[in-house]
Amino acid sequence: MQDMKKFLEERQASAIDFLEKLVNTDSSATDKHSVNQVGELIRRRLELEGISYEVKRNEDFGDTIIATIPGNRPGKVLLMGHMDTAFPIGTAKERPFSRKGDLLHGPGVSDMKSGLVIMMEAAVALKELAGDKICDLELLFTPDEEIGSPLSRATIQERAENALAVFNLEPGRPDGSVVTARKGSAHLKISVEGKAAHSGAFIEKGISANDELALKMIEIKKLMDVEKGITVNFGKIEGGIGNNVVSPSASATIHLAFWTEEQYDQTVGAIQKIVDHSYVSGSKSTLSGKIGMLPMEKHAGVETLFRAVERAGRELGHNVTEQRTKGAADAGFTASLGIPTICGMGPVGGNWHGVDEYMELETFGPRTLLLATSILQYLKQVD
Ligand SMILES: [Zn+2]
C-alpha cells in the first residue's frame, strides 16, 4: 500500500497537468468535434502509459474509447466516466482551469474530468504494482452523459454485462461520500386532440383539447409524492390557435423522477389511465415517451461492493460514507443489470454545472488510492 501511495504521489504533478489540459479543452456532448479533442488527449496519455485501447466511431456524437489492462485473474472490473461536460463551447476560454488554495476550478473539473484522470491513475498503479492480483480492467470513456447517454446506454450495458463490478467516476459528494443510489428519470408527452369551433357562436360544437389537458394535468399532478421521491414536472405546455377558437389540439411534456423502476411502472400506469379517460367528451389523447436514465437501486450487489470500498477506506485510515442522490447518472444502467456498482468514486467536489464548480485537490491522491484499493479488496472478497 505504501508503495502504491508513493507511486501515485510521484505521478500527481503530471496527473494534475493532464487534468488542466482536459479542463481547458471544451467538450459538449452536442459538439462531437469538441468531445473528440478530449478523446485525443486521453488516447495520447493511454499510449504513453502503454495501455491498449479501441475507438468506436460514432456518427452523431464523439467517439467512445475502451481501454483494457489485462490481468492475471478471470473476469473484469469496469471503470467508467463521461468525457462531455454540461458547458457550451467557449467556456474553457472564458474561465480556464485555475487553482485557489486547495480548490481547483474550471468547466468540468469535478464533473467529471478529474474522475477520468484518477481512473487512469488507479489503473496504471494497479498495472505496475499489482499486476498478478488483478483481473482485466476495462476503462470506458463515453461522449454523451450530460444529455442522458442516448448513444452510450447500450455500450455501457454491453460492457458491464460480464463485469464483476463497476465503478463510475462521477464526483465524490461535498461531504466525501460515495453514491450507492440514484434517481432515475423519464421524459413523457401527452398529446390531446379535440375539435375546433367558433367559441362565441358554436362553443358546443367544439371539443376543447385545452380543457381536456388541464383536467388531466390536475389529476396527474396528484401522483407526485415528494416523500417517496416521485416527482412530476410539466415542462412545456402548448395548445390552442386563437382566443375565440375552441382548441383543437394541446400537449404537455412531463419530467418524472423516481427512486425505483417499480415506482416508475406504477406512476406511468396511473398516468396512462388518466390519459385514456376523456374528461371532455369526444377528445382523444395519447401518451408517448419512455424511461430515460434508469435509477441506481441499492441492491445486494451494490451493498457488497460498498462494503469492499468501506474496507479499503479503513485500510487507508479513513471512514467512507455513502449517500443516495437525486441526480441520475450512468451508474443506473449498470446497477439495473444487477451488476455491483458504486458511483461518485471521483475526487470530492461540488457546484457541478455552475460557474463555481470546484474540486478539492487534497482528495485527489486519497481517492485514487481508494479506487485502486477498493478494486483489490473486492477481488479478494469474490475469490
Ligand atoms: Zn457527470
CSV table of C-alpha atoms and ligand atoms in Angstrom, one decimal:
chain,number,residue,atom,x,y,z
A,1,MET,CA,0.0,0.0,0.0
A,2,GLN,CA,2.8,2.4,0.9
A,3,ASP,CA,4.4,1.6,-2.5
A,4,MET,CA,1.3,2.5,-4.3
A,5,LYS,CA,0.9,5.7,-2.3
A,6,LYS,CA,4.4,6.7,-3.2
A,7,PHE,CA,4.0,5.7,-6.8
A,8,LEU,CA,0.9,7.9,-7.1
A,9,GLU,CA,2.4,10.8,-5.3
A,10,GLU,CA,5.3,10.9,-7.7
A,11,ARG,CA,2.9,11.0,-10.6
A,12,GLN,CA,0.5,13.5,-9.1
A,13,ALA,CA,2.0,16.7,-10.6
A,14,SER,CA,1.9,15.2,-14.1
A,15,ALA,CA,-1.7,13.9,-13.5
A,16,ILE,CA,-2.8,17.4,-12.5
A,17,ASP,CA,-1.1,18.9,-15.6
A,18,PHE,CA,-3.1,16.4,-17.6
A,19,LEU,CA,-6.3,17.4,-15.8
A,20,GLU,CA,-5.6,21.0,-16.6
A,21,LYS,CA,-5.4,20.1,-20.3
A,22,LEU,CA,-8.6,18.2,-20.2
A,23,VAL,CA,-10.4,21.1,-18.4
A,24,ASN,CA,-9.1,23.7,-20.9
A,25,THR,CA,-10.5,21.7,-23.8
A,26,ASP,CA,-14.2,22.2,-24.1
A,27,SER,CA,-16.3,19.1,-24.6
A,28,SER,CA,-20.0,19.5,-25.1
A,29,ALA,CA,-22.0,16.3,-26.0
A,30,THR,CA,-23.8,18.1,-28.8
A,31,ASP,CA,-20.5,19.1,-30.4
A,32,LYS,CA,-18.8,15.9,-31.5
A,33,HIS,CA,-15.6,17.6,-32.6
A,34,SER,CA,-15.0,19.0,-29.1
A,35,VAL,CA,-15.5,15.7,-27.3
A,36,ASN,CA,-13.1,14.1,-29.8
A,37,GLN,CA,-10.4,16.6,-28.8
A,38,VAL,CA,-10.7,15.5,-25.2
A,39,GLY,CA,-10.7,11.9,-26.5
A,40,GLU,CA,-7.5,12.7,-28.4
A,41,LEU,CA,-5.8,13.8,-25.2
A,42,ILE,CA,-6.9,10.7,-23.4
A,43,ARG,CA,-5.7,8.4,-26.2
A,44,ARG,CA,-2.3,10.1,-26.2
A,45,ARG,CA,-1.9,9.5,-22.5
A,46,LEU,CA,-3.1,5.9,-22.7
A,47,GLU,CA,-0.4,5.4,-25.4
A,48,LEU,CA,2.2,7.0,-23.2
A,49,GLU,CA,1.3,4.5,-20.4
A,50,GLY,CA,1.4,1.6,-22.8
A,51,ILE,CA,-2.3,0.8,-22.4
A,52,SER,CA,-4.1,-0.5,-25.4
A,53,TYR,CA,-7.5,0.8,-26.4
A,54,GLU,CA,-10.1,0.6,-29.1
A,55,VAL,CA,-12.1,3.5,-30.5
A,56,LYS,CA,-15.7,3.1,-31.5
A,57,ARG,CA,-16.5,5.8,-34.1
A,58,ASN,CA,-19.9,7.4,-33.6
A,59,GLU,CA,-21.9,9.2,-36.3
A,60,ASP,CA,-23.6,11.9,-34.2
A,61,PHE,CA,-21.5,12.0,-31.0
A,62,GLY,CA,-17.9,11.9,-30.0
A,63,ASP,CA,-16.1,8.6,-30.3
A,64,THR,CA,-16.2,6.1,-27.5
A,65,ILE,CA,-12.8,4.9,-26.1
A,66,ILE,CA,-12.5,1.5,-24.5
A,67,ALA,CA,-9.0,0.8,-22.9
A,68,THR,CA,-8.0,-2.6,-21.4
A,69,ILE,CA,-5.4,-3.6,-19.0
A,70,PRO,CA,-5.1,-7.4,-19.0
A,71,GLY,CA,-4.9,-9.0,-15.6
A,72,ASN,CA,-3.9,-12.5,-14.4
A,73,ARG,CA,-7.3,-13.5,-12.9
A,74,PRO,CA,-10.5,-14.3,-14.6
A,75,GLY,CA,-13.2,-11.7,-15.0
A,76,LYS,CA,-13.1,-7.9,-15.4
A,77,VAL,CA,-13.8,-4.7,-13.5
A,78,LEU,CA,-15.3,-1.9,-15.4
A,79,LEU,CA,-14.3,1.7,-14.7
A,80,MET,CA,-16.3,4.3,-16.5
A,81,GLY,CA,-16.6,8.0,-17.0
A,82,HIS,CA,-18.0,10.6,-19.4
A,83,MET,CA,-15.8,12.9,-21.5
A,84,ASP,CA,-18.5,15.5,-22.1
A,85,THR,CA,-19.4,18.4,-19.7
A,86,ALA,CA,-22.6,20.4,-19.3
A,87,PHE,CA,-20.9,23.6,-20.6
A,88,PRO,CA,-21.1,25.2,-24.0
A,89,ILE,CA,-18.1,25.7,-26.3
A,90,GLY,CA,-16.2,28.7,-25.3
A,91,THR,CA,-16.5,28.2,-21.5
A,92,ALA,CA,-12.9,26.9,-21.2
A,93,LYS,CA,-11.6,30.1,-22.8
A,94,GLU,CA,-13.8,32.3,-20.6
A,95,ARG,CA,-12.8,30.7,-17.3
A,96,PRO,CA,-9.9,28.2,-17.7
A,97,PHE,CA,-8.5,25.8,-15.2
A,98,SER,CA,-7.4,27.7,-12.1
A,99,ARG,CA,-6.3,27.0,-8.5
A,100,LYS,CA,-7.3,28.9,-5.4
A,101,GLY,CA,-5.7,27.4,-2.3
A,102,ASP,CA,-6.9,23.8,-2.2
A,103,LEU,CA,-9.7,24.2,-4.8
A,104,LEU,CA,-9.4,23.6,-8.5
A,105,HIS,CA,-11.8,25.4,-10.8
A,106,GLY,CA,-12.8,25.2,-14.4
A,107,PRO,CA,-15.6,23.7,-16.5
A,108,GLY,CA,-15.9,20.0,-15.8
A,109,VAL,CA,-13.0,19.9,-13.3
A,110,SER,CA,-15.2,17.9,-10.9
A,111,ASP,CA,-17.9,16.6,-13.2
A,112,MET,CA,-16.0,14.7,-14.3
A,113,LYS,CA,-12.6,15.3,-15.8
A,114,SER,CA,-10.8,14.7,-12.6
A,115,GLY,CA,-12.7,11.4,-12.3
A,116,LEU,CA,-11.3,10.4,-15.7
A,117,VAL,CA,-7.8,11.2,-14.6
A,118,ILE,CA,-8.0,9.2,-11.3
A,119,MET,CA,-9.5,6.2,-13.1
A,120,MET,CA,-6.4,6.2,-15.4
A,121,GLU,CA,-4.0,6.8,-12.5
A,122,ALA,CA,-5.5,4.0,-10.4
A,123,ALA,CA,-5.4,1.6,-13.4
A,124,VAL,CA,-1.8,2.4,-14.1
A,125,ALA,CA,-0.9,1.9,-10.4
A,126,LEU,CA,-2.6,-1.5,-10.4
A,127,LYS,CA,-0.9,-2.5,-13.6
A,128,GLU,CA,2.5,-1.5,-12.4
A,129,LEU,CA,2.3,-2.7,-8.8
A,130,ALA,CA,-0.5,-5.4,-8.5
A,131,GLY,CA,-0.4,-7.0,-11.9
A,132,ASP,CA,-0.6,-10.5,-10.5
A,133,LYS,CA,-3.5,-9.7,-8.3
A,134,ILE,CA,-5.9,-8.1,-10.7
A,135,CYS,CA,-8.4,-9.3,-13.3
A,136,ASP,CA,-8.8,-7.4,-16.5
A,137,LEU,CA,-9.5,-3.7,-16.0
A,138,GLU,CA,-11.6,-2.0,-18.7
A,139,LEU,CA,-11.7,1.8,-18.9
A,140,LEU,CA,-14.8,3.1,-20.7
A,141,PHE,CA,-14.8,6.8,-21.8
A,142,THR,CA,-18.2,7.9,-23.1
A,143,PRO,CA,-19.2,11.1,-25.0
A,144,ASP,CA,-22.9,11.9,-24.1
A,145,GLU,CA,-23.8,11.5,-20.4
A,146,GLU,CA,-24.8,15.1,-20.0
A,147,ILE,CA,-27.7,14.7,-22.4
A,148,GLY,CA,-28.8,11.3,-20.9
A,149,SER,CA,-26.4,8.9,-22.7
A,150,PRO,CA,-28.7,8.3,-25.7
A,151,LEU,CA,-25.8,6.7,-27.5
A,152,SER,CA,-23.8,5.2,-24.7
A,153,ARG,CA,-26.5,3.5,-22.8
A,154,ALA,CA,-26.3,0.4,-25.0
A,155,THR,CA,-22.4,0.4,-24.9
A,156,ILE,CA,-22.4,0.8,-21.1
A,157,GLN,CA,-24.8,-2.1,-20.6
A,158,GLU,CA,-22.9,-4.3,-23.1
A,159,ARG,CA,-19.6,-3.6,-21.4
A,160,ALA,CA,-21.0,-4.1,-17.9
A,161,GLU,CA,-22.9,-7.3,-18.6
A,162,ASN,CA,-20.0,-9.6,-17.8
A,163,ALA,CA,-18.2,-7.3,-15.3
A,164,LEU,CA,-17.6,-8.4,-11.7
A,165,ALA,CA,-18.1,-4.8,-10.6
A,166,VAL,CA,-18.5,-1.3,-12.0
A,167,PHE,CA,-17.0,1.9,-10.6
A,168,ASN,CA,-18.4,5.1,-12.0
A,169,LEU,CA,-16.1,8.0,-11.6
A,170,GLU,CA,-18.7,10.8,-11.1
A,171,PRO,CA,-17.5,13.3,-8.4
A,172,GLY,CA,-17.4,12.4,-4.7
A,173,ARG,CA,-20.1,14.3,-2.8
A,174,PRO,CA,-19.1,17.5,-1.0
A,175,ASP,CA,-19.2,15.6,2.3
A,176,GLY,CA,-16.8,13.0,0.9
A,177,SER,CA,-19.5,10.2,0.4
A,178,VAL,CA,-19.7,7.8,-2.5
A,179,VAL,CA,-23.0,7.2,-4.1
A,180,THR,CA,-25.0,3.9,-3.7
A,181,ALA,CA,-28.4,5.0,-5.0
A,182,ARG,CA,-29.6,7.5,-7.6
A,183,LYS,CA,-32.9,8.5,-9.0
A,184,GLY,CA,-34.0,7.6,-12.5
A,185,SER,CA,-36.0,9.9,-14.8
A,186,ALA,CA,-38.4,9.7,-17.7
A,187,HIS,CA,-39.5,12.2,-20.3
A,188,LEU,CA,-43.1,11.8,-21.4
A,189,LYS,CA,-45.5,13.7,-23.5
A,190,ILE,CA,-49.3,13.9,-23.6
A,191,SER,CA,-51.0,14.9,-26.8
A,192,VAL,CA,-54.7,15.7,-26.9
A,193,GLU,CA,-56.9,16.0,-29.9
A,194,GLY,CA,-60.1,18.0,-29.9
A,195,LYS,CA,-62.2,19.8,-32.5
A,196,ALA,CA,-62.1,23.5,-33.4
A,197,ALA,CA,-65.2,25.7,-33.4
A,198,HIS,CA,-66.0,29.4,-33.0
A,199,SER,CA,-66.1,29.8,-29.3
A,200,GLY,CA,-68.6,32.7,-29.4
A,201,ALA,CA,-71.2,31.3,-31.8
A,202,PHE,CA,-70.8,27.5,-31.6
A,203,ILE,CA,-68.8,26.6,-28.5
A,204,GLU,CA,-71.0,23.4,-28.1
A,205,LYS,CA,-69.8,22.2,-31.5
A,206,GLY,CA,-66.2,22.2,-30.4
A,207,ILE,CA,-64.2,19.8,-28.3
A,208,SER,CA,-61.6,21.6,-26.3
A,209,ALA,CA,-58.2,19.9,-26.2
A,210,ASN,CA,-57.0,22.6,-23.8
A,211,ASP,CA,-59.8,21.9,-21.3
A,212,GLU,CA,-59.1,18.2,-21.5
A,213,LEU,CA,-55.3,18.7,-21.0
A,214,ALA,CA,-55.9,21.0,-18.0
A,215,LEU,CA,-58.2,18.5,-16.3
A,216,LYS,CA,-55.7,15.7,-16.9
A,217,MET,CA,-52.8,17.7,-15.5
A,218,ILE,CA,-54.7,18.3,-12.3
A,219,GLU,CA,-55.1,14.5,-11.9
A,220,ILE,CA,-51.6,13.7,-12.9
A,221,LYS,CA,-50.1,16.2,-10.5
A,222,LYS,CA,-51.8,14.3,-7.7
A,223,LEU,CA,-49.5,11.3,-8.4
A,224,MET,CA,-46.5,13.3,-7.1
A,225,ASP,CA,-45.3,12.0,-3.8
A,226,VAL,CA,-42.3,14.0,-2.6
A,227,GLU,CA,-41.8,11.9,0.5
A,228,LYS,CA,-41.4,8.7,-1.6
A,229,GLY,CA,-39.3,10.6,-4.1
A,230,ILE,CA,-41.7,10.5,-7.0
A,231,THR,CA,-41.8,13.9,-8.7
A,232,VAL,CA,-43.9,15.2,-11.7
A,233,ASN,CA,-43.0,18.3,-13.6
A,234,PHE,CA,-44.9,19.7,-16.6
A,235,GLY,CA,-42.0,21.2,-18.6
A,236,LYS,CA,-43.7,22.6,-21.6
A,237,ILE,CA,-47.4,23.1,-22.4
A,238,GLU,CA,-48.8,24.0,-25.8
A,239,GLY,CA,-52.4,24.3,-27.0
A,240,GLY,CA,-54.9,26.2,-29.0
A,241,ILE,CA,-54.8,28.5,-32.0
A,242,GLY,CA,-56.6,31.7,-31.1
A,243,ASN,CA,-58.7,33.3,-28.4
A,244,ASN,CA,-62.1,32.8,-30.0
A,245,VAL,CA,-61.4,29.3,-31.2
A,246,VAL,CA,-62.1,26.1,-29.2
A,247,SER,CA,-58.7,24.5,-29.1
A,248,PRO,CA,-58.3,21.5,-31.4
A,249,SER,CA,-55.0,20.3,-30.0
A,250,ALA,CA,-52.8,20.5,-26.9
A,251,SER,CA,-49.8,18.9,-25.5
A,252,ALA,CA,-47.7,18.8,-22.4
A,253,THR,CA,-44.3,17.3,-21.6
A,254,ILE,CA,-43.7,15.6,-18.3
A,255,HIS,CA,-40.4,15.0,-16.5
A,256,LEU,CA,-40.8,12.2,-14.0
A,257,ALA,CA,-38.1,11.3,-11.3
A,258,PHE,CA,-38.2,8.3,-9.1
A,259,TRP,CA,-36.0,6.0,-6.9
A,260,THR,CA,-37.1,2.6,-8.3
A,261,GLU,CA,-38.2,1.1,-11.6
A,262,GLU,CA,-41.3,-0.1,-9.7
A,263,GLN,CA,-42.2,3.5,-8.8
A,264,TYR,CA,-41.8,4.3,-12.5
A,265,ASP,CA,-44.0,1.5,-13.6
A,266,GLN,CA,-46.7,2.4,-11.1
A,267,THR,CA,-46.7,6.1,-11.9
A,268,VAL,CA,-46.7,5.6,-15.6
A,269,GLY,CA,-49.5,3.1,-15.3
A,270,ALA,CA,-51.6,5.6,-13.4
A,271,ILE,CA,-50.7,8.4,-15.9
A,272,GLN,CA,-51.8,6.1,-18.8
A,273,LYS,CA,-55.2,5.5,-17.1
A,274,ILE,CA,-55.7,9.3,-16.8
A,275,VAL,CA,-54.7,9.7,-20.4
A,276,ASP,CA,-57.1,7.0,-21.6
A,277,HIS,CA,-60.0,8.7,-19.8
A,278,SER,CA,-61.8,11.5,-21.6
A,279,TYR,CA,-62.9,14.3,-19.2
A,280,VAL,CA,-64.2,16.3,-22.2
A,281,SER,CA,-66.4,14.0,-24.3
A,282,GLY,CA,-65.0,13.3,-27.7
A,283,SER,CA,-61.4,14.2,-27.0
A,284,LYS,CA,-58.7,11.7,-27.8
A,285,SER,CA,-55.3,11.5,-26.0
A,286,THR,CA,-52.1,9.6,-26.3
A,287,LEU,CA,-49.1,9.2,-24.1
A,288,SER,CA,-45.6,8.9,-25.6
A,289,GLY,CA,-42.0,8.8,-24.3
A,290,LYS,CA,-40.2,6.4,-22.0
A,291,ILE,CA,-37.8,6.0,-19.2
A,292,GLY,CA,-34.5,7.8,-19.8
A,293,MET,CA,-31.9,7.4,-17.1
A,294,LEU,CA,-32.5,4.2,-15.1
A,295,PRO,CA,-32.4,4.6,-11.3
A,296,MET,CA,-29.5,3.1,-9.5
A,297,GLU,CA,-31.1,1.0,-6.8
A,298,LYS,CA,-29.1,-0.2,-3.8
A,299,HIS,CA,-29.4,-3.9,-4.3
A,300,ALA,CA,-27.4,-6.7,-2.6
A,301,GLY,CA,-24.6,-6.4,-5.2
A,302,VAL,CA,-24.2,-2.6,-4.6
A,303,GLU,CA,-24.2,-3.3,-0.9
A,304,THR,CA,-21.4,-5.9,-1.2
A,305,LEU,CA,-19.3,-3.6,-3.3
A,306,PHE,CA,-19.8,-0.8,-0.9
A,307,ARG,CA,-18.6,-3.0,1.9
A,308,ALA,CA,-15.4,-3.5,-0.1
A,309,VAL,CA,-15.0,0.2,-0.6
A,310,GLU,CA,-15.5,0.7,3.2
A,311,ARG,CA,-12.9,-1.8,4.0
A,312,ALA,CA,-10.5,-0.2,1.5
A,313,GLY,CA,-11.1,3.1,3.3
A,314,ARG,CA,-10.4,1.6,6.7
A,315,GLU,CA,-7.2,0.1,5.3
A,316,LEU,CA,-6.2,3.7,4.2
A,317,GLY,CA,-7.2,5.1,7.6
A,318,HIS,CA,-10.5,6.9,6.7
A,319,ASN,CA,-14.1,6.3,7.1
A,320,VAL,CA,-16.0,6.1,3.7
A,321,THR,CA,-19.6,7.1,3.9
A,322,GLU,CA,-22.4,6.6,1.3
A,323,GLN,CA,-25.4,8.6,0.2
A,324,ARG,CA,-28.2,8.4,-2.2
A,325,THR,CA,-28.5,11.3,-4.6
A,326,LYS,CA,-31.3,12.7,-6.7
A,327,GLY,CA,-29.5,13.3,-9.9
A,328,ALA,CA,-29.5,10.5,-12.5
A,329,ALA,CA,-26.2,9.1,-13.9
A,330,ASP,CA,-24.8,6.2,-16.0
A,331,ALA,CA,-24.4,4.1,-12.9
A,332,GLY,CA,-28.2,3.3,-13.1
A,333,PHE,CA,-27.6,1.5,-16.4
A,334,THR,CA,-25.2,-1.0,-14.9
A,335,ALA,CA,-26.8,-1.3,-11.4
A,336,SER,CA,-30.1,-2.1,-13.1
A,337,LEU,CA,-28.5,-5.2,-14.7
A,338,GLY,CA,-27.8,-6.4,-11.2
A,339,ILE,CA,-24.1,-5.6,-11.5
A,340,PRO,CA,-22.4,-4.4,-8.3
A,341,THR,CA,-21.9,-0.7,-8.9
A,342,ILE,CA,-20.6,2.3,-7.0
A,343,CYS,CA,-20.9,5.8,-8.2
A,344,GLY,CA,-19.3,9.0,-7.0
A,345,MET,CA,-15.8,7.5,-6.7
A,346,GLY,CA,-14.1,10.6,-8.2
A,347,PRO,CA,-12.3,13.3,-6.2
A,348,VAL,CA,-14.6,15.3,-3.9
A,349,GLY,CA,-16.1,18.4,-5.5
A,350,GLY,CA,-19.3,20.4,-5.8
A,351,ASN,CA,-21.4,23.1,-7.5
A,352,TRP,CA,-21.5,21.0,-10.7
A,353,HIS,CA,-22.8,22.6,-13.9
A,354,GLY,CA,-22.3,26.0,-12.3
A,355,VAL,CA,-19.7,28.8,-12.7
A,356,ASP,CA,-18.2,28.0,-9.2
A,357,GLU,CA,-17.7,24.3,-9.8
A,358,TYR,CA,-14.7,23.1,-7.7
A,359,MET,CA,-12.6,20.0,-6.9
A,360,GLU,CA,-10.8,19.6,-3.7
A,361,LEU,CA,-7.2,19.0,-4.6
A,362,GLU,CA,-6.3,17.3,-1.3
A,363,THR,CA,-8.8,14.5,-2.1
A,364,PHE,CA,-7.2,13.7,-5.5
A,365,GLY,CA,-4.5,11.3,-4.2
A,366,PRO,CA,-6.6,9.6,-1.5
A,367,ARG,CA,-9.5,9.0,-3.9
A,368,THR,CA,-7.1,7.5,-6.5
A,369,LEU,CA,-5.7,5.2,-3.8
A,370,LEU,CA,-9.2,4.4,-2.6
A,371,LEU,CA,-10.3,3.3,-6.1
A,372,ALA,CA,-7.3,1.1,-6.6
A,373,THR,CA,-7.6,-0.4,-3.1
A,374,SER,CA,-11.3,-1.0,-3.4
A,375,ILE,CA,-10.7,-3.0,-6.6
A,376,LEU,CA,-8.2,-5.2,-4.8
A,377,GLN,CA,-10.5,-5.5,-1.8
A,378,TYR,CA,-13.4,-6.6,-3.9
A,379,LEU,CA,-11.4,-9.1,-5.9
A,380,LYS,CA,-10.1,-10.6,-2.6
A,381,GLN,CA,-13.7,-10.9,-1.5
A,382,VAL,CA,-15.1,-12.6,-4.6
A,383,ASP,CA,-12.3,-15.2,-4.6
B,1,ZN,ZN,-21.2,13.7,-14.5
